[in-house]
């Protein structure tokens, strides 16, 4: 990730400012405020603003006149209680705003989370940068054999080289032709005075889905956690997971008590179906249960065994 | 509106704190932060937290790395442009959190605004206060003759006195019986050791809709303005309008440029239907148009005439 | 639950109509369409309309041109797969519309489910009926000793009688005074020609929270199941649970395959935290784990033990 | 737009089915149910299902037990009243489901309407078709001179030919390379047995934004009208407007009374700001108002003049 000097200067200016406020403030998050945290080859996540701290959740849960806080230990206990029992409204009382630079195909998955506010860079109005995503060699994976929706082995040798070359060349050429059709370069210089230039809203359609876009994305804590739960999961596509993992770090800085409860009751938790509980009860009673007697589908049985023996490597 | 001493102390403690922040900060709003602004006889609105300032809208609209601001005059122009052309997403980038004390029948109208976060005081868990709304004499109105959904003349004399008495007595008695059924008073003292006390979640059903509840309500600026547009309108019930008017003042302190644009393009604006435009065009051309030739319904015609002659007093 | 003759006639008229349609149609649900299913003492749930069937979920999941269906067995398998893996969007492709009559305090809990469409009977515009909820003797419970948010033992003897009497008398008197203030009875007859009558939007505030209101409520299947999951749970207040249980029956008639998957993976499922999995793994390996060595909070430990030994009666 | 024979057969099968239902049914919409209505070069809109008719709005507005209908004339009057006065909840009581095939850059604008249910064809799981959008010559427009976000004159001659060629060639080549990287063609044939094939979720990133995707999109009537109001407007990009115009036709078939009110009070209406009303009042009084005395910004003044003189051609 590289910033242009004027972008860096704007960020530095923001980071050097300091105001007095009566609002709940989190020094650990202030530390990284406005700073671009790199993701993938050209992307980033920047925390732009936030509202609330761990106590704000407690305060809202108690609808209190003051901080709502008793002692840190009691706050932690209440937050764990709320998380365990799916009391979601107190978590909606915190809010965070990010500036994100991300490939368009990642943006298309991300935007499916509807309960958020988003303002995207407009390619009807402005010209996109010459920046596109190309996977690092270790992420250039083949289609999974077992999962129609996932990745398998990493590609190597000629096949890897060929894929890399195609991705690079096609995106480069697409951008060259984008500028050519616009009759304008990124700085706004007209290329050929004898031509009109295609409308921006049309020219952009020549760009491929690995080009980077950017947006402001603002979300409440409850919906942020739902996003992180789904997108930091192993079933999520690697590229969006990379963003989720980085944002999970910002959650830890922002709300350490909530982060702990979230790791235990969401990220580290797995639901157990009614059939699953029946199997587990028998196993604890010392009965032998196999796939056939479990009454489960093959996929469910595999998932249950994996949850019970997380160290067994199979995939 | 009266606060208990410990509530006042909690508020004072919050108001006396001061932190350093790099976030956008609005001194005029900080001035009233946490302060209860009285509404109706026992209600209030308190600003608890906020995110963003006028520049944050500009910053999001430009998806910029820095403040996004050029000069105040340009910012104002862009905000007016966004408001006039219904670009709503930049306005979603600001957020505000209120603590509100309000009668239950007002809460029932308010909650219909779904795009907001709310955490209400739980009467399953806690005991409500002995506080209920009784209209001031000048708001004790008869049913409107012309509008099945509105108020007409103010009640006077015996009828007013009788209504006042009934509202007071019924609410008082309902609360007495609420405590009696709970077998507990507000301080948590058991009234009669020989009784069990009805569950809180059941006892509350004896309270009437003018009892006060309270909640934390958090909303983005776009949805706040939609709420204010609908609820500060003359067609809104007076009691919720009183809240909207107070919140409109907090908007002015928070985001003066946005408030100006909002007053001009939303609060002060009125839509004109395709028939309405046809009529106005004829009038400007000097043609005489009356109800019959307008092609409008009677209500539309009345509304148009009123918009054209706002000083004519008719109701 | 009693209907007025003209209401019954309107329902009969709807039930006697029959149209030709190319849309997905579910005969088992058509059977009860428009019929009021009684809930509590005066409430009901009526299915007014629906969109889609089990196949519509499959069709949407495959974004197919036709039914999307292969064989019933494959459909069931796909629906179970979607439910188990939290693929929610295909379930949003079905929709149902209910007409519900319910006490106001139940409506206040219900409305917190924001992702639904609702149109409520307006007490600003119309006069409410003289109908209020009084619990059956077996539901007149004391406050729970162990759970600050629940019910304990059933009240008996004098205390029960006294509570019943207070609820009945206060609601009756409130309604008498409501009519008196309106200066109008339910049929619209003016009571005293010399008085103006208080505006409806004000008079209603004298009614207590156990009065019945009614609304049309329309929701997609995903959000319906979320509602049913939360509100048919033992932690939900009995009165809203009664509605959820009735609606669960309508789900079974409408979408039998989805209902099965829902019972197994949601209603009958319980999440297990990361600590919970660690404990279960040890138990299966034959290790003894007690509260102290579990690392869990007391409530968590109790819940885990209950899930493992559902037949142990303790509360 | 061309369908494969098996797609056409699936549609024919759906269209030939007929069921008995008690639900509100709209014969005019049944007539086109499931039929693909062509949009752009390869896209379409198909109505897949619907809930409700004009009477359902009236029924919900009255929270009635039966049809809610009095006479058609009264229904039309109530619907116009609701539309004029922004009563939105009764319109949420109707629902429609579409199957849409559309270019990805159109899908990216469309998805910004968050209050809808959508299930998109997954390019992680399946292989996209070789179908991409290329504008018809009359839509190949230059960037607008006056509006940074719009189109101006149509391109002609060499420039048009060159743009056409680039769009065609780049998309074709991108698709060739997509297949090559997948090591698989659309029918699922492996191209080179010695290679693994890149994961689908990665290969798709080589496709450009004019490739077609498809989804099921389900929305309530209120939000559909909001979509149509924004996207059938002249300021919307032509390509999404083409979809909106086609869907507007389906609205007319489905709900003729609502469509009429919508055309008059939304599509044909224009809001007038508080300054705008002041100007109009003066003009009707015979005063001369010019830009300077209007107090308006230049853009506002231009828009007002255009609304008052719609026949004046200027752009």
Coordinates of C-alpha atoms in Angstrom, one line a residue, chain A residues 18-284:
Chain A
X18 CA -6.2 17.5 19.4
X19 CA -9.5 18.6 21.0
X20 CA -11.1 18.6 24.4
X21 CA -14.2 16.5 24.7
X22 CA -16.6 15.3 27.4
X23 CA -17.4 12.2 25.3
X24 CA -16.3 8.7 26.1
X25 CA -12.8 8.4 24.7
X26 CA -10.5 5.3 24.1
X27 CA -6.8 6.2 24.1
X28 CA -5.7 2.9 22.6
X29 CA -7.9 3.5 19.6
X30 CA -7.0 7.2 19.4
X31 CA -3.4 5.9 19.0
X32 CA -4.2 4.5 15.5
X33 CA -6.9 6.9 14.5
X34 CA -6.8 7.9 10.8
X35 CA -3.8 5.6 10.2
X36 CA -4.1 3.3 7.2
X37 CA -3.7 -0.4 8.2
X38 CA -2.5 -2.2 5.1
X39 CA -4.6 -5.1 3.7
X40 CA -3.8 -7.2 0.6
X41 CA -1.5 -5.5 -2.0
X42 CA -3.0 -2.0 -2.3
X43 CA -5.8 -2.0 0.2
X44 CA -6.2 -0.5 3.7
X45 CA -8.6 0.0 6.6
X46 CA -8.5 3.3 8.5
X47 CA -10.6 4.0 11.7
X48 CA -12.0 7.5 11.0
X49 CA -14.2 8.0 14.0
X50 CA -15.9 6.0 16.8
X51 CA -18.6 6.5 19.4
X52 CA -18.6 4.9 22.9
X53 CA -16.5 2.5 24.9
X54 CA -17.1 -0.7 26.9
X55 CA -18.9 1.4 29.6
X56 CA -21.3 2.8 27.0
X57 CA -22.7 -0.6 26.6
X58 CA -23.2 -1.0 30.3
X59 CA -24.6 2.5 30.5
X60 CA -27.2 1.8 27.7
X61 CA -28.1 -1.6 29.2
X62 CA -29.0 0.1 32.4
X63 CA -30.5 3.2 30.7
X64 CA -28.5 5.1 33.3
X65 CA -28.0 8.8 33.9
X66 CA -24.2 8.5 34.4
X67 CA -21.5 6.2 33.3
X68 CA -23.5 3.2 34.4
X69 CA -20.3 1.6 35.5
X70 CA -19.8 -0.1 38.8
X71 CA -16.5 -1.8 38.7
X72 CA -14.5 -3.2 35.8
X73 CA -15.2 -6.7 37.0
X74 CA -18.9 -6.1 37.1
X75 CA -18.8 -4.5 33.7
X76 CA -17.1 -7.4 32.2
X77 CA -19.6 -9.8 33.8
X78 CA -22.6 -7.8 32.4
X79 CA -21.0 -7.7 29.0
X80 CA -20.5 -11.4 29.0
X81 CA -24.0 -12.0 30.2
X82 CA -25.4 -9.8 27.4
X83 CA -23.4 -11.5 24.8
X84 CA -24.2 -15.0 26.0
X85 CA -27.9 -14.3 26.1
X86 CA -28.1 -12.5 22.7
X87 CA -29.1 -9.1 24.2
X88 CA -28.2 -7.2 21.1
X89 CA -29.5 -3.7 21.7
X90 CA -26.9 -2.5 24.2
X91 CA -24.2 -3.4 21.6
X92 CA -25.9 -1.2 19.0
X93 CA -25.1 1.8 21.2
X94 CA -21.4 1.9 20.0
X95 CA -20.6 3.0 16.5
X96 CA -17.4 3.0 14.3
X97 CA -16.5 4.6 11.0
X98 CA -13.9 3.2 8.7
X99 CA -12.3 4.3 5.4
X100 CA -11.6 1.2 3.4
X101 CA -9.8 0.6 0.1
X102 CA -10.7 -2.7 -1.3
X103 CA -11.0 -4.7 -4.6
X104 CA -14.5 -4.4 -6.3
X105 CA -15.2 -8.1 -5.9
X106 CA -14.6 -7.8 -2.2
X107 CA -16.8 -4.7 -2.1
X108 CA -19.6 -6.8 -3.7
X109 CA -19.5 -9.3 -0.9
X110 CA -19.2 -6.7 1.8
X111 CA -22.1 -4.6 0.7
X112 CA -24.4 -7.5 1.3
X113 CA -24.3 -6.5 5.0
X114 CA -27.2 -4.0 4.7
X115 CA -27.4 -2.6 8.2
X116 CA -24.5 -0.1 7.7
X117 CA -24.0 3.3 6.2
X118 CA -21.7 3.5 3.2
X119 CA -20.5 6.2 0.9
X120 CA -18.5 4.9 -2.0
X121 CA -16.1 6.7 -4.3
X122 CA -18.2 7.5 -7.5
X123 CA -16.8 6.3 -10.8
X124 CA -19.6 8.2 -12.5
X125 CA -18.1 11.4 -11.1
X126 CA -14.3 10.7 -10.7
X127 CA -11.6 8.6 -12.4
X128 CA -10.4 5.4 -10.6
X129 CA -6.7 4.9 -9.8
X130 CA -4.6 2.4 -11.7
X131 CA -4.6 -0.1 -8.8
X132 CA -5.7 -3.7 -9.0
X133 CA -5.4 -6.7 -6.8
X134 CA -3.2 -9.6 -7.8
X135 CA -3.0 -12.5 -5.3
X136 CA 0.3 -13.2 -3.6
X137 CA 1.6 -16.6 -4.9
X138 CA 0.6 -18.4 -1.7
X139 CA -3.0 -17.4 -2.2
X140 CA -3.3 -18.5 -5.8
X141 CA -5.3 -21.5 -5.1
X142 CA -7.0 -24.2 -7.2
X143 CA -10.7 -24.9 -7.0
X144 CA -11.4 -27.1 -4.0
X145 CA -12.3 -30.7 -4.8
X146 CA -14.6 -31.2 -1.9
X147 CA -16.2 -27.8 -1.5
X148 CA -17.8 -26.3 -4.6
X149 CA -17.5 -22.9 -3.0
X150 CA -13.9 -22.9 -1.8
X151 CA -10.2 -23.2 -2.6
X152 CA -7.9 -26.2 -2.6
X153 CA -4.2 -26.6 -3.2
X154 CA -2.0 -23.7 -4.2
X155 CA -1.1 -23.4 -7.9
X156 CA 2.5 -23.8 -8.8
X157 CA 4.9 -23.8 -11.7
X158 CA 3.7 -22.9 -15.2
X159 CA 0.1 -22.7 -14.3
X160 CA 0.7 -20.2 -11.5
X161 CA 3.0 -18.2 -13.7
X162 CA 0.4 -18.1 -16.5
X163 CA -2.4 -17.1 -14.2
X164 CA -0.3 -14.3 -12.8
X165 CA 0.6 -13.0 -16.2
X166 CA -3.0 -13.1 -17.4
X167 CA -4.3 -11.2 -14.4
X168 CA -1.6 -8.6 -14.7
X169 CA -1.8 -8.1 -18.4
X170 CA -5.6 -8.0 -18.7
X171 CA -5.9 -5.5 -15.9
X172 CA -3.2 -3.3 -17.3
X173 CA -4.6 -3.3 -20.7
X174 CA -8.2 -2.7 -19.4
X175 CA -6.8 0.4 -17.6
X176 CA -5.0 1.7 -20.6
X177 CA -8.2 1.4 -22.6
X178 CA -10.2 3.0 -19.8
X179 CA -7.9 6.1 -20.1
X180 CA -8.0 5.9 -23.8
X181 CA -11.8 5.9 -23.9
X182 CA -12.0 8.7 -21.3
X183 CA -9.5 10.6 -23.4
X184 CA -8.1 11.7 -20.1
X185 CA -5.4 10.5 -17.7
X186 CA -5.7 10.3 -13.9
X187 CA -4.4 13.9 -13.5
X188 CA -7.2 15.1 -15.8
X189 CA -5.1 15.8 -18.8
X190 CA -6.9 15.5 -22.1
X191 CA -5.1 13.0 -24.3
X192 CA -6.4 14.0 -27.8
X193 CA -7.9 17.3 -28.4
X194 CA -9.8 16.1 -31.4
X195 CA -11.9 13.6 -29.4
X196 CA -14.8 14.0 -26.9
X197 CA -14.0 11.3 -24.4
X198 CA -16.5 8.6 -23.3
X199 CA -18.6 9.4 -20.3
X200 CA -17.0 8.2 -17.0
X201 CA -20.1 6.2 -16.0
X202 CA -19.6 4.2 -19.2
X203 CA -15.9 3.9 -19.5
X204 CA -15.6 2.3 -16.0
X205 CA -17.4 -0.8 -17.3
X206 CA -14.2 -1.8 -19.0
X207 CA -12.4 -2.3 -15.6
X208 CA -12.2 -5.7 -14.1
X209 CA -13.5 -6.7 -10.7
X210 CA -10.0 -6.7 -9.1
X211 CA -9.7 -3.0 -9.4
X212 CA -9.7 -1.1 -6.1
X213 CA -12.5 1.1 -5.0
X214 CA -12.9 2.9 -1.7
X215 CA -15.6 3.8 0.7
X216 CA -16.5 5.2 4.1
X217 CA -18.3 2.4 6.0
X218 CA -20.0 3.2 9.3
X219 CA -21.7 0.5 11.4
X220 CA -22.9 -0.1 14.9
X221 CA -21.0 -2.6 17.1
X222 CA -23.7 -5.3 17.0
X223 CA -23.6 -5.4 13.2
X224 CA -19.9 -5.0 13.1
X225 CA -19.6 -8.2 15.2
X226 CA -22.0 -10.0 12.9
X227 CA -19.9 -9.0 9.9
X228 CA -16.7 -10.1 11.7
X229 CA -18.2 -13.4 12.8
X230 CA -19.2 -14.3 9.2
X231 CA -16.2 -12.8 7.4
X232 CA -13.4 -13.9 9.6
X233 CA -14.6 -17.5 9.3
X234 CA -12.7 -20.0 7.4
X235 CA -15.6 -20.4 4.9
X236 CA -15.3 -16.7 3.9
X237 CA -13.2 -15.9 0.9
X238 CA -9.6 -15.2 1.9
X239 CA -9.6 -11.7 0.5
X240 CA -12.5 -10.4 2.6
X241 CA -11.2 -12.4 5.6
X242 CA -8.0 -10.4 5.4
X243 CA -10.1 -7.2 6.0
X244 CA -12.1 -8.9 8.8
X245 CA -8.9 -10.0 10.6
X246 CA -7.5 -6.5 10.5
X247 CA -10.8 -5.0 11.8
X248 CA -10.9 -7.6 14.6
X249 CA -7.6 -6.0 15.8
X250 CA -9.3 -2.6 15.9
X251 CA -12.2 -4.0 17.9
X252 CA -9.7 -5.3 20.5
X253 CA -8.1 -1.9 20.8
X254 CA -11.5 -0.2 21.0
X255 CA -13.5 -2.4 23.4
X256 CA -11.3 -5.0 25.1
X257 CA -14.1 -6.4 27.4
X258 CA -16.5 -6.8 24.5
X259 CA -13.8 -8.3 22.3
X260 CA -13.1 -11.0 24.9
X261 CA -16.8 -12.0 25.2
X262 CA -17.1 -12.0 21.5
X263 CA -14.1 -14.3 21.0
X264 CA -15.6 -16.8 23.5
X265 CA -19.3 -16.7 22.7
X266 CA -19.2 -16.0 18.9
X267 CA -15.9 -16.6 17.2
X268 CA -14.9 -19.6 19.3
X269 CA -18.5 -20.9 19.7
X270 CA -20.2 -23.4 17.5
X271 CA -23.9 -24.2 17.6
X272 CA -25.0 -27.7 18.3
X273 CA -28.2 -28.9 16.7
X274 CA -30.8 -31.0 18.7
X275 CA -29.3 -34.1 17.0
X276 CA -25.8 -32.9 18.0
X277 CA -26.8 -32.6 21.7
X278 CA -28.2 -36.1 21.6
X279 CA -25.0 -37.5 20.3
X280 CA -22.8 -35.6 22.7
X281 CA -25.0 -36.8 25.7
X282 CA -24.5 -40.4 24.6
X283 CA -20.8 -40.0 24.1
X284 CA -20.4 -38.5 27.6

